[in-house]
Amino acid sequence: MSTPPDTAAGYSLPGPPNLARSLRARRGGAVPGLTYRPATPADPEKAREIDRRLESWARRLDLFPAQWTGDFAQFQVGRAVVLQHPGAADLERLTVAGEFLLAENIVDSCYCEEDEGRGASRRSLGGRLVLAQSALDPFHGTPAVEEEWRRGIQADGPLRSYHWAMQDYAAFATPSQTGRFVHDMARLHLGYLAEASWAATRHVPHVWEYLVMRQFNNFRPCLSLVDAVDGYELPEALYARPEVQRVTALACNATTIVNDLYSFTKELESDPNHLNLPQVVAANDKRGLKAAYLKSVEIHNQVFEAFETESAPLAAASPLLERYVRGLSDWVAGNHEWHATNTDRYHLPNYW
Ligand code: LA6
Ligand code: MG
Ligand code: MG
């Protein structure tokens, strides 16, 4: 939201009321009334070690200019992945989860989020994302064109980040796990395009339409890694089952709605029209932002509870599924803890 200057031609102007600022009083902690499971506490030394490795990875690959380092440090990637993967088999695997988290946020920031000032542009998004997808899902053609493609991928920081994170992942993940991840990234990119299209046309979706978009513009690629990071594979034949797909999507959606709740005030400050679940509920119900926010907490809780209820019989049916569902649940809990405690980035509205 642009704020007019306090003084003009020597007069002091009160300016319009700043809604975002008035929502600021309550800062950290969990959203009251939100259903969540406590996370396994993060070992700070482990988080620091992951951050050290990621910093040297980002520097080696020249992923972004030095002046952005503070922004990404504030993001606390090391702490995020330590919280999200308490059963990680080793530090190398955790580091790769961090590489992807960093890469996904670089692409989101540089390609999608126009108001972050890193060159993102809705008009060029589709073309950029299709090339980004090829950094994960290689191009195949004549040797000469393949060589041009290889040079093209290495010429851009966001593309390099995707490409090299994938190389590191493929060193321990099975082809089926990397294929699953490539599919989930294509879903993410489709979601980014829908978000950009609605922002460009100022379309305000129905709640169901918004939640469909957010099922694609979603943390799913992060949860796609839970078995590989923990050092095993949920075989394709089990992963593909509709009931496994459903609990996976429910976990991914719960965790992404959590982002909408915690980033609500940040997004309102940067762009009063930014779509997130409370904003969309408010636009549809016309009962104000507070009622919409509280209703969004309820929507989250129902999705979260459906995940818990429907995953219980799966966990009871097979040790592999029990481990997989525990990995999803750990990721949801760790991600909630990261959002609730990252007060540098998020703060809650003053609604309680
Ligand atoms: C973050 O939401 C989010 F849910 C994404 C799907 C983008 C990043 C992608 C990953 C990690 P938002 P905020 C797969 O873009 O609220 O709203 O932190 O991020 O600015
Ligand atoms: Mg985004
Ligand atoms: Mg958000």
Short mmCIF file of C-alpha atoms in Angstrom, two decimals, residues 58-292:
data_model
loop_
_atom_site.label_atom_id
_atom_site.label_comp_id
_atom_site.label_asym_id
_atom_site.label_seq_id
_atom_site.Cartn_x
_atom_site.Cartn_y
_atom_site.Cartn_z
CA ALA A 58 24.45 -20.16 -3.12
CA ARG A 59 27.78 -18.29 -3.29
CA ARG A 60 29.46 -21.00 -5.38
CA LEU A 61 26.60 -20.90 -7.90
CA ASP A 62 26.26 -17.11 -7.73
CA LEU A 63 22.50 -17.51 -7.22
CA PHE A 64 21.71 -13.94 -6.20
CA PRO A 65 23.50 -10.62 -5.60
CA ALA A 66 25.30 -10.23 -2.26
CA GLN A 67 22.86 -7.51 -1.11
CA TRP A 68 20.01 -10.06 -0.98
CA THR A 69 21.88 -12.34 1.44
CA GLY A 70 20.22 -10.73 4.49
CA ASP A 71 16.73 -11.34 3.10
CA PHE A 72 17.41 -15.01 2.60
CA ALA A 73 19.14 -15.27 6.02
CA GLN A 74 16.00 -13.73 7.59
CA PHE A 75 14.06 -16.52 5.91
CA GLN A 76 15.85 -19.09 8.18
CA VAL A 77 16.02 -21.92 5.67
CA GLY A 78 18.24 -24.10 7.88
CA ARG A 79 15.83 -23.88 10.81
CA ALA A 80 12.89 -24.52 8.47
CA VAL A 81 14.19 -27.81 7.09
CA VAL A 82 15.45 -29.04 10.48
CA LEU A 83 11.95 -28.44 11.90
CA GLN A 84 10.21 -29.98 8.88
CA HIS A 85 12.30 -33.17 8.64
CA PRO A 86 13.03 -34.40 12.20
CA GLY A 87 13.63 -37.92 10.83
CA ALA A 88 16.18 -36.86 8.17
CA ALA A 89 18.68 -39.63 7.45
CA ASP A 90 21.69 -37.27 7.30
CA LEU A 91 22.80 -33.66 6.88
CA GLU A 92 23.39 -34.07 3.14
CA ARG A 93 19.74 -34.91 2.54
CA LEU A 94 18.58 -32.08 4.78
CA THR A 95 20.83 -29.71 2.85
CA VAL A 96 19.18 -30.74 -0.42
CA ALA A 97 15.74 -30.07 1.10
CA GLY A 98 17.16 -26.63 1.97
CA GLU A 99 18.51 -26.15 -1.58
CA PHE A 100 15.07 -26.77 -3.00
CA LEU A 101 13.38 -24.52 -0.44
CA LEU A 102 15.85 -21.75 -1.27
CA ALA A 103 15.51 -22.33 -5.03
CA GLU A 104 11.69 -22.32 -4.87
CA ASN A 105 11.73 -19.09 -2.95
CA ILE A 106 14.24 -17.51 -5.36
CA VAL A 107 11.98 -18.38 -8.31
CA ASP A 108 8.85 -17.18 -6.44
CA SER A 109 10.58 -13.94 -5.52
CA CYS A 110 12.37 -13.23 -8.85
CA TYR A 111 9.66 -14.43 -11.24
CA CYS A 112 6.29 -14.22 -9.43
CA GLU A 113 6.12 -11.59 -6.67
CA GLU A 114 6.09 -8.24 -8.50
CA ASP A 115 6.01 -6.18 -5.29
CA GLU A 116 9.29 -7.68 -3.98
CA GLY A 117 11.30 -5.59 -6.48
CA ARG A 118 13.47 -8.42 -7.84
CA GLY A 119 12.39 -8.16 -11.47
CA ALA A 120 9.28 -10.35 -11.30
CA SER A 121 6.72 -9.65 -13.99
CA ARG A 122 3.34 -11.27 -14.55
CA ARG A 123 3.51 -10.72 -18.29
CA SER A 124 6.73 -12.69 -18.66
CA LEU A 125 5.89 -15.35 -16.08
CA GLY A 126 4.66 -18.14 -18.38
CA GLY A 127 7.72 -18.07 -20.61
CA ARG A 128 10.07 -17.96 -17.64
CA LEU A 129 8.34 -20.81 -15.82
CA VAL A 130 8.40 -23.15 -18.80
CA LEU A 131 12.17 -22.68 -19.01
CA ALA A 132 12.41 -23.12 -15.22
CA GLN A 133 10.51 -26.41 -15.51
CA SER A 134 13.15 -27.56 -18.02
CA ALA A 135 15.87 -26.93 -15.43
CA LEU A 136 14.26 -29.87 -13.56
CA ASP A 137 12.84 -31.84 -16.48
CA PRO A 138 15.64 -31.84 -19.09
CA PHE A 139 15.22 -30.85 -22.72
CA HIS A 140 15.96 -33.54 -25.33
CA GLY A 141 16.74 -32.63 -28.93
CA THR A 142 19.67 -32.29 -31.26
CA PRO A 143 23.12 -32.04 -29.64
CA ALA A 144 23.48 -28.43 -30.82
CA VAL A 145 20.15 -27.29 -29.39
CA GLU A 146 20.72 -29.26 -26.19
CA GLU A 147 24.01 -27.37 -25.80
CA GLU A 148 22.20 -24.02 -26.22
CA TRP A 149 19.63 -25.13 -23.65
CA ARG A 150 22.40 -26.13 -21.20
CA ARG A 151 24.05 -22.70 -21.58
CA GLY A 152 20.68 -20.97 -21.20
CA ILE A 153 19.95 -22.76 -17.93
CA GLN A 154 23.34 -21.80 -16.54
CA ALA A 155 22.92 -18.13 -17.51
CA ASP A 156 20.27 -17.28 -14.90
CA GLY A 157 20.43 -17.57 -11.08
CA PRO A 158 16.91 -18.96 -10.49
CA LEU A 159 17.40 -21.56 -13.25
CA ARG A 160 20.82 -22.56 -11.88
CA SER A 161 19.33 -22.99 -8.42
CA TYR A 162 16.65 -25.40 -9.70
CA HIS A 163 19.10 -27.30 -11.88
CA TRP A 164 21.83 -27.88 -9.29
CA ALA A 165 19.40 -28.68 -6.48
CA MET A 166 17.92 -31.37 -8.76
CA GLN A 167 21.38 -32.79 -9.52
CA ASP A 168 22.01 -33.15 -5.79
CA TYR A 169 18.57 -34.68 -5.19
CA ALA A 170 18.98 -37.24 -7.98
CA ALA A 171 22.18 -38.46 -6.28
CA PHE A 172 20.11 -40.13 -3.53
CA ALA A 173 16.47 -40.13 -4.70
CA THR A 174 15.14 -42.90 -6.96
CA PRO A 175 13.98 -42.05 -10.51
CA SER A 176 10.40 -42.47 -9.28
CA GLN A 177 10.98 -39.95 -6.48
CA THR A 178 12.57 -37.42 -8.85
CA GLY A 179 9.72 -37.97 -11.33
CA ARG A 180 7.18 -37.35 -8.58
CA PHE A 181 8.99 -34.14 -7.66
CA VAL A 182 9.11 -32.91 -11.29
CA HIS A 183 5.34 -33.44 -11.50
CA ASP A 184 4.80 -31.52 -8.25
CA MET A 185 6.90 -28.62 -9.53
CA ALA A 186 4.82 -28.46 -12.73
CA ARG A 187 1.74 -28.26 -10.49
CA LEU A 188 3.39 -25.43 -8.53
CA HIS A 189 4.15 -23.53 -11.73
CA LEU A 190 0.56 -23.96 -12.94
CA GLY A 191 -0.59 -22.48 -9.62
CA TYR A 192 1.80 -19.53 -10.01
CA LEU A 193 0.32 -18.83 -13.45
CA ALA A 194 -3.26 -18.88 -12.16
CA GLU A 195 -2.33 -16.54 -9.30
CA ALA A 196 -0.63 -14.15 -11.74
CA SER A 197 -3.53 -14.27 -14.17
CA TRP A 198 -6.06 -13.39 -11.45
CA ALA A 199 -3.81 -10.61 -10.14
CA ALA A 200 -3.45 -9.15 -13.66
CA THR A 201 -7.18 -9.18 -14.33
CA ARG A 202 -8.05 -8.27 -10.70
CA HIS A 203 -10.28 -11.32 -10.63
CA VAL A 204 -11.58 -12.15 -7.18
CA PRO A 205 -12.26 -15.89 -7.16
CA HIS A 206 -14.88 -17.82 -5.23
CA VAL A 207 -13.47 -19.56 -2.18
CA TRP A 208 -13.50 -22.94 -3.90
CA GLU A 209 -11.70 -21.50 -6.94
CA TYR A 210 -9.09 -19.88 -4.71
CA LEU A 211 -8.47 -23.11 -2.79
CA VAL A 212 -8.09 -25.02 -6.06
CA MET A 213 -5.44 -22.51 -7.18
CA ARG A 214 -3.74 -22.80 -3.78
CA GLN A 215 -3.71 -26.60 -4.07
CA PHE A 216 -1.31 -26.03 -6.96
CA ASN A 217 0.51 -22.89 -5.71
CA ASN A 218 1.34 -25.02 -2.69
CA PHE A 219 4.08 -26.40 -0.48
CA ARG A 220 3.51 -29.82 -2.05
CA PRO A 221 7.00 -30.05 -3.65
CA CYS A 222 8.49 -29.78 -0.14
CA LEU A 223 6.37 -32.66 1.16
CA SER A 224 7.18 -34.63 -1.97
CA LEU A 225 10.65 -35.18 -0.47
CA VAL A 226 9.71 -36.58 2.94
CA ASP A 227 10.54 -40.23 2.24
CA ALA A 228 13.75 -39.55 0.30
CA VAL A 229 15.04 -37.15 3.00
CA ASP A 230 14.28 -39.78 5.66
CA GLY A 231 16.26 -42.36 3.67
CA TYR A 232 13.60 -44.66 2.17
CA GLU A 233 11.12 -44.78 -0.69
CA LEU A 234 7.34 -45.02 -0.55
CA PRO A 235 6.97 -47.16 -3.70
CA GLU A 236 5.08 -45.70 -6.62
CA ALA A 237 2.38 -48.41 -6.37
CA LEU A 238 1.50 -47.21 -2.86
CA TYR A 239 2.06 -43.51 -3.50
CA ALA A 240 -0.29 -43.56 -6.51
CA ARG A 241 -3.25 -44.97 -4.57
CA PRO A 242 -6.14 -42.49 -4.42
CA GLU A 243 -6.37 -42.58 -0.62
CA VAL A 244 -2.63 -41.86 -0.34
CA GLN A 245 -2.95 -39.06 -2.87
CA ARG A 246 -5.84 -37.63 -0.88
CA VAL A 247 -4.06 -37.53 2.49
CA THR A 248 -0.98 -36.10 0.76
CA ALA A 249 -3.05 -33.29 -0.75
CA LEU A 250 -4.85 -32.63 2.56
CA ALA A 251 -1.53 -32.32 4.43
CA CYS A 252 -0.13 -30.05 1.69
CA ASN A 253 -3.27 -27.89 1.71
CA ALA A 254 -3.35 -27.55 5.51
CA THR A 255 0.24 -26.40 5.53
CA THR A 256 -0.30 -23.93 2.68
CA ILE A 257 -3.41 -22.42 4.33
CA VAL A 258 -1.18 -21.93 7.39
CA ASN A 259 0.98 -19.69 5.21
CA ASP A 260 -2.08 -17.64 4.23
CA LEU A 261 -2.97 -17.14 7.91
CA TYR A 262 0.53 -16.17 9.07
CA SER A 263 1.42 -14.03 6.02
CA PHE A 264 -1.96 -12.24 5.95
CA THR A 265 -0.76 -8.95 7.52
CA LYS A 266 2.54 -8.95 5.55
CA GLU A 267 0.63 -9.39 2.30
CA LEU A 268 -1.96 -6.77 3.22
CA GLU A 269 0.84 -4.27 3.89
CA SER A 270 2.63 -4.92 0.60
CA ASP A 271 -0.52 -5.09 -1.55
CA PRO A 272 -4.04 -4.60 -0.20
CA ASN A 273 -5.40 -6.73 -3.09
CA HIS A 274 -3.04 -9.67 -2.56
CA LEU A 275 -5.10 -12.86 -2.61
CA ASN A 276 -4.96 -15.13 0.41
CA LEU A 277 -7.72 -17.16 2.04
CA PRO A 278 -8.95 -14.49 4.52
CA GLN A 279 -9.06 -11.87 1.75
CA VAL A 280 -11.02 -14.17 -0.56
CA VAL A 281 -13.46 -15.17 2.19
CA ALA A 282 -13.93 -11.48 3.05
CA ALA A 283 -14.62 -10.57 -0.59
CA ASN A 284 -17.18 -13.36 -0.87
CA ASP A 285 -18.92 -13.09 2.51
CA LYS A 286 -18.77 -9.28 2.90
CA ARG A 287 -18.64 -9.55 6.69
CA GLY A 288 -15.24 -7.92 7.17
CA LEU A 289 -11.68 -9.15 7.40
CA LYS A 290 -11.81 -10.30 11.01
CA ALA A 291 -14.82 -12.60 10.49
CA ALA A 292 -13.16 -13.84 7.30
#
